[in-house]
Amino acid sequence: MFYRCKILNVNFPSSMSLGTFVKHLPFSIPKTSLPPQRLNFKSLTTTTTCVTRSSSYFETLNSRQKDQIHLYVDALLQWNQKMNLTAVNEVNEVMERHIEDSLAIIPPIQNSYISSCNNSFDNLRIVDVGSGAGLPGLVLAVACPGWEVTLVESMNKRCLFLEHAVSLIGLSNVQVVRERAEKLGQDSNFRERFDVAVARAVAEMKVLAEYCLPLVRVGGLFVAAKGHNPQDEVKSAERATKLMGASVLQLCSVESHSPHGQRTAIICLKNRPTPRKYPRDPGGS
């Protein structure tokens, strides 16, 4: 069962298109970097950094988008007083640890989608699995108004917050779905319907592969935002990733305000349909 949030008929006067926004993002790609390749798990420790950040992504947003982010952060901290949405409770900390980290995965999505999927990234269908407080999906929807973003969350209280935030901000490109990812992946309305699935701090990589990849179309991407050193986790998930019909393209390191100063976007390309039995029901074999 799922609930769509109420969509407001709001126009988006914007001084900056998505293409212009991404072009001005403060990241660079090493001149010696190669196109994304399937990873050799024997040499994961030598994987090169494909994205770096020298300043704030938030500062690249236009004034309307910044206002929307501030409204979201204020609502997040207000609701956090009565329910568990985030462990941080200061505005600056939310901006650094959540907003900047969420915006930081846009360049990896852009680079991998253009190089591997041979399509424009201006009008993507995104699903954020285990969205929680809307991270990163709601932030992506603000930064990229041309993207259609689906926030998947199983807890009703969190869905109520997400619907409130979407209405408060005035987003017309977001729907909130209250359901477990395991069940949604077997729903023909959602199965293999998305260009990109994203997940941040939800579960281990091998579990995320089964939750997320059934929702991704063949030729689409799965992007998992992980910690600074996820090589072992990626290696242990190799079998599950292949079983779901995908392969790992690359690990993209991004600067972060996390304790280790770095996070990693694990980029997977879906090569073939996911076997029909997946995802399995909770507790299934």
PDB file of C-alpha atoms in Angstrom, residues 31-148:
ATOM      1  CA  LYS A  31      42.822  14.530 -16.389  1.00  0.00           C
ATOM      2  CA  THR A  32      44.330  11.083 -16.194  1.00  0.00           C
ATOM      3  CA  SER A  33      41.099   9.387 -15.140  1.00  0.00           C
ATOM      4  CA  LEU A  34      39.713   6.642 -17.375  1.00  0.00           C
ATOM      5  CA  PRO A  35      36.075   5.955 -18.308  1.00  0.00           C
ATOM      6  CA  PRO A  36      34.190   3.888 -15.715  1.00  0.00           C
ATOM      7  CA  GLN A  37      35.221   0.239 -15.831  1.00  0.00           C
ATOM      8  CA  ARG A  38      34.015  -2.886 -14.060  1.00  0.00           C
ATOM      9  CA  LEU A  39      35.988  -3.155 -10.859  1.00  0.00           C
ATOM     10  CA  ASN A  40      38.691  -5.720 -10.317  1.00  0.00           C
ATOM     11  CA  PHE A  41      38.029  -6.706  -6.723  1.00  0.00           C
ATOM     12  CA  LYS A  42      41.636  -7.790  -6.281  1.00  0.00           C
ATOM     13  CA  SER A  43      42.742  -4.199  -6.695  1.00  0.00           C
ATOM     14  CA  LEU A  44      39.973  -2.295  -4.938  1.00  0.00           C
ATOM     15  CA  THR A  45      42.411  -0.640  -2.571  1.00  0.00           C
ATOM     16  CA  THR A  46      43.939   1.243  -5.520  1.00  0.00           C
ATOM     17  CA  THR A  47      40.663   2.610  -6.892  1.00  0.00           C
ATOM     18  CA  THR A  48      41.202   6.205  -7.987  1.00  0.00           C
ATOM     19  CA  THR A  49      39.211   9.150  -6.712  1.00  0.00           C
ATOM     20  CA  CYS A  50      36.852  10.310  -9.448  1.00  0.00           C
ATOM     21  CA  VAL A  51      35.244  13.304  -7.722  1.00  0.00           C
ATOM     22  CA  THR A  52      36.696  15.954  -5.455  1.00  0.00           C
ATOM     23  CA  ARG A  53      35.111  18.965  -3.794  1.00  0.00           C
ATOM     24  CA  SER A  54      36.798  22.228  -2.953  1.00  0.00           C
ATOM     25  CA  SER A  55      33.882  24.299  -1.602  1.00  0.00           C
ATOM     26  CA  SER A  56      30.180  24.258  -0.792  1.00  0.00           C
ATOM     27  CA  TYR A  57      27.685  22.654  -3.176  1.00  0.00           C
ATOM     28  CA  PHE A  58      24.920  24.554  -1.425  1.00  0.00           C
ATOM     29  CA  GLU A  59      26.382  27.849  -2.647  1.00  0.00           C
ATOM     30  CA  THR A  60      25.820  26.764  -6.271  1.00  0.00           C
ATOM     31  CA  LEU A  61      22.021  26.718  -5.749  1.00  0.00           C
ATOM     32  CA  ASN A  62      19.896  29.673  -6.757  1.00  0.00           C
ATOM     33  CA  SER A  63      18.118  31.824  -4.168  1.00  0.00           C
ATOM     34  CA  ARG A  64      14.804  29.950  -4.403  1.00  0.00           C
ATOM     35  CA  GLN A  65      16.502  26.595  -3.934  1.00  0.00           C
ATOM     36  CA  LYS A  66      18.450  27.895  -0.942  1.00  0.00           C
ATOM     37  CA  ASP A  67      15.211  29.141   0.623  1.00  0.00           C
ATOM     38  CA  GLN A  68      13.629  25.733   0.049  1.00  0.00           C
ATOM     39  CA  ILE A  69      16.572  23.987   1.725  1.00  0.00           C
ATOM     40  CA  HIS A  70      16.365  26.328   4.724  1.00  0.00           C
ATOM     41  CA  LEU A  71      12.632  25.642   5.060  1.00  0.00           C
ATOM     42  CA  TYR A  72      13.338  21.925   4.963  1.00  0.00           C
ATOM     43  CA  VAL A  73      16.096  22.126   7.585  1.00  0.00           C
ATOM     44  CA  ASP A  74      13.902  24.196   9.919  1.00  0.00           C
ATOM     45  CA  ALA A  75      11.061  21.681   9.571  1.00  0.00           C
ATOM     46  CA  LEU A  76      13.444  18.763  10.082  1.00  0.00           C
ATOM     47  CA  LEU A  77      14.777  20.161  13.350  1.00  0.00           C
ATOM     48  CA  GLN A  78      11.301  21.113  14.571  1.00  0.00           C
ATOM     49  CA  TRP A  79       9.868  17.640  13.910  1.00  0.00           C
ATOM     50  CA  ASN A  80      13.016  16.035  15.277  1.00  0.00           C
ATOM     51  CA  GLN A  81      12.022  17.254  18.737  1.00  0.00           C
ATOM     52  CA  LYS A  82       9.083  14.837  18.779  1.00  0.00           C
ATOM     53  CA  MET A  83      10.349  11.967  16.608  1.00  0.00           C
ATOM     54  CA  ASN A  84      13.662  10.418  15.652  1.00  0.00           C
ATOM     55  CA  LEU A  85      14.639  11.839  12.261  1.00  0.00           C
ATOM     56  CA  THR A  86      18.302  12.691  12.730  1.00  0.00           C
ATOM     57  CA  ALA A  87      20.990  12.439  15.390  1.00  0.00           C
ATOM     58  CA  VAL A  88      22.118  16.021  14.810  1.00  0.00           C
ATOM     59  CA  ASN A  89      20.191  18.977  16.207  1.00  0.00           C
ATOM     60  CA  GLU A  90      22.056  22.092  15.056  1.00  0.00           C
ATOM     61  CA  VAL A  91      21.388  23.932  11.799  1.00  0.00           C
ATOM     62  CA  ASN A  92      25.054  24.132  10.793  1.00  0.00           C
ATOM     63  CA  GLU A  93      25.547  20.467  11.497  1.00  0.00           C
ATOM     64  CA  VAL A  94      22.525  19.494   9.393  1.00  0.00           C
ATOM     65  CA  MET A  95      23.787  21.660   6.549  1.00  0.00           C
ATOM     66  CA  GLU A  96      27.259  20.128   6.663  1.00  0.00           C
ATOM     67  CA  ARG A  97      26.489  16.478   7.385  1.00  0.00           C
ATOM     68  CA  HIS A  98      23.216  16.045   5.532  1.00  0.00           C
ATOM     69  CA  ILE A  99      22.625  18.747   2.920  1.00  0.00           C
ATOM     70  CA  GLU A 100      26.172  18.965   1.546  1.00  0.00           C
ATOM     71  CA  ASP A 101      26.572  15.162   1.602  1.00  0.00           C
ATOM     72  CA  SER A 102      23.295  14.730  -0.300  1.00  0.00           C
ATOM     73  CA  LEU A 103      24.221  17.315  -2.934  1.00  0.00           C
ATOM     74  CA  ALA A 104      27.658  15.734  -3.310  1.00  0.00           C
ATOM     75  CA  ILE A 105      26.291  12.643  -5.087  1.00  0.00           C
ATOM     76  CA  ILE A 106      24.906  14.675  -8.013  1.00  0.00           C
ATOM     77  CA  PRO A 107      28.223  14.821  -9.935  1.00  0.00           C
ATOM     78  CA  PRO A 108      28.809  11.033  -9.673  1.00  0.00           C
ATOM     79  CA  ILE A 109      25.258  10.427 -10.912  1.00  0.00           C
ATOM     80  CA  GLN A 110      25.778  12.887 -13.765  1.00  0.00           C
ATOM     81  CA  ASN A 111      29.141  11.513 -14.876  1.00  0.00           C
ATOM     82  CA  SER A 112      28.167   7.852 -14.679  1.00  0.00           C
ATOM     83  CA  TYR A 113      24.754   8.326 -16.292  1.00  0.00           C
ATOM     84  CA  ILE A 114      26.107  10.255 -19.267  1.00  0.00           C
ATOM     85  CA  SER A 115      29.082   7.931 -19.846  1.00  0.00           C
ATOM     86  CA  SER A 116      27.337   4.589 -19.218  1.00  0.00           C
ATOM     87  CA  CYS A 117      23.665   5.155 -20.036  1.00  0.00           C
ATOM     88  CA  ASN A 118      24.130   7.454 -23.047  1.00  0.00           C
ATOM     89  CA  ASN A 119      21.173   9.599 -22.065  1.00  0.00           C
ATOM     90  CA  SER A 120      20.498  13.123 -20.847  1.00  0.00           C
ATOM     91  CA  PHE A 121      20.460  13.533 -17.079  1.00  0.00           C
ATOM     92  CA  ASP A 122      18.065  16.491 -17.089  1.00  0.00           C
ATOM     93  CA  ASN A 123      14.849  14.478 -16.625  1.00  0.00           C
ATOM     94  CA  LEU A 124      15.654  11.425 -14.542  1.00  0.00           C
ATOM     95  CA  ARG A 125      13.261   9.224 -12.585  1.00  0.00           C
ATOM     96  CA  ILE A 126      14.880   8.785  -9.163  1.00  0.00           C
ATOM     97  CA  VAL A 127      13.882   6.490  -6.310  1.00  0.00           C
ATOM     98  CA  ASP A 128      15.317   7.066  -2.830  1.00  0.00           C
ATOM     99  CA  VAL A 129      15.057   3.776  -0.935  1.00  0.00           C
ATOM    100  CA  GLY A 130      14.760   4.075   2.840  1.00  0.00           C
ATOM    101  CA  SER A 131      14.478   7.841   2.540  1.00  0.00           C
ATOM    102  CA  GLY A 132      13.956   8.440   6.269  1.00  0.00           C
ATOM    103  CA  ALA A 133      13.996  12.196   6.696  1.00  0.00           C
ATOM    104  CA  GLY A 134      14.271  12.739   2.932  1.00  0.00           C
ATOM    105  CA  LEU A 135      18.008  12.270   2.568  1.00  0.00           C
ATOM    106  CA  PRO A 136      19.205  12.405  -0.104  1.00  0.00           C
ATOM    107  CA  GLY A 137      16.045  12.259  -2.228  1.00  0.00           C
ATOM    108  CA  LEU A 138      14.248  15.403  -1.095  1.00  0.00           C
ATOM    109  CA  VAL A 139      17.446  17.448  -1.360  1.00  0.00           C
ATOM    110  CA  LEU A 140      18.031  16.108  -4.881  1.00  0.00           C
ATOM    111  CA  ALA A 141      14.488  17.118  -5.827  1.00  0.00           C
ATOM    112  CA  VAL A 142      15.203  20.692  -4.740  1.00  0.00           C
ATOM    113  CA  ALA A 143      18.543  20.900  -6.552  1.00  0.00           C
ATOM    114  CA  CYS A 144      17.271  19.183  -9.713  1.00  0.00           C
ATOM    115  CA  PRO A 145      13.640  20.241 -10.316  1.00  0.00           C
ATOM    116  CA  GLY A 146      13.569  18.381 -13.638  1.00  0.00           C
ATOM    117  CA  TRP A 147      13.987  15.045 -11.851  1.00  0.00           C
ATOM    118  CA  GLU A 148      10.937  13.047 -10.758  1.00  0.00           C
TER     119      GLU A 148
END
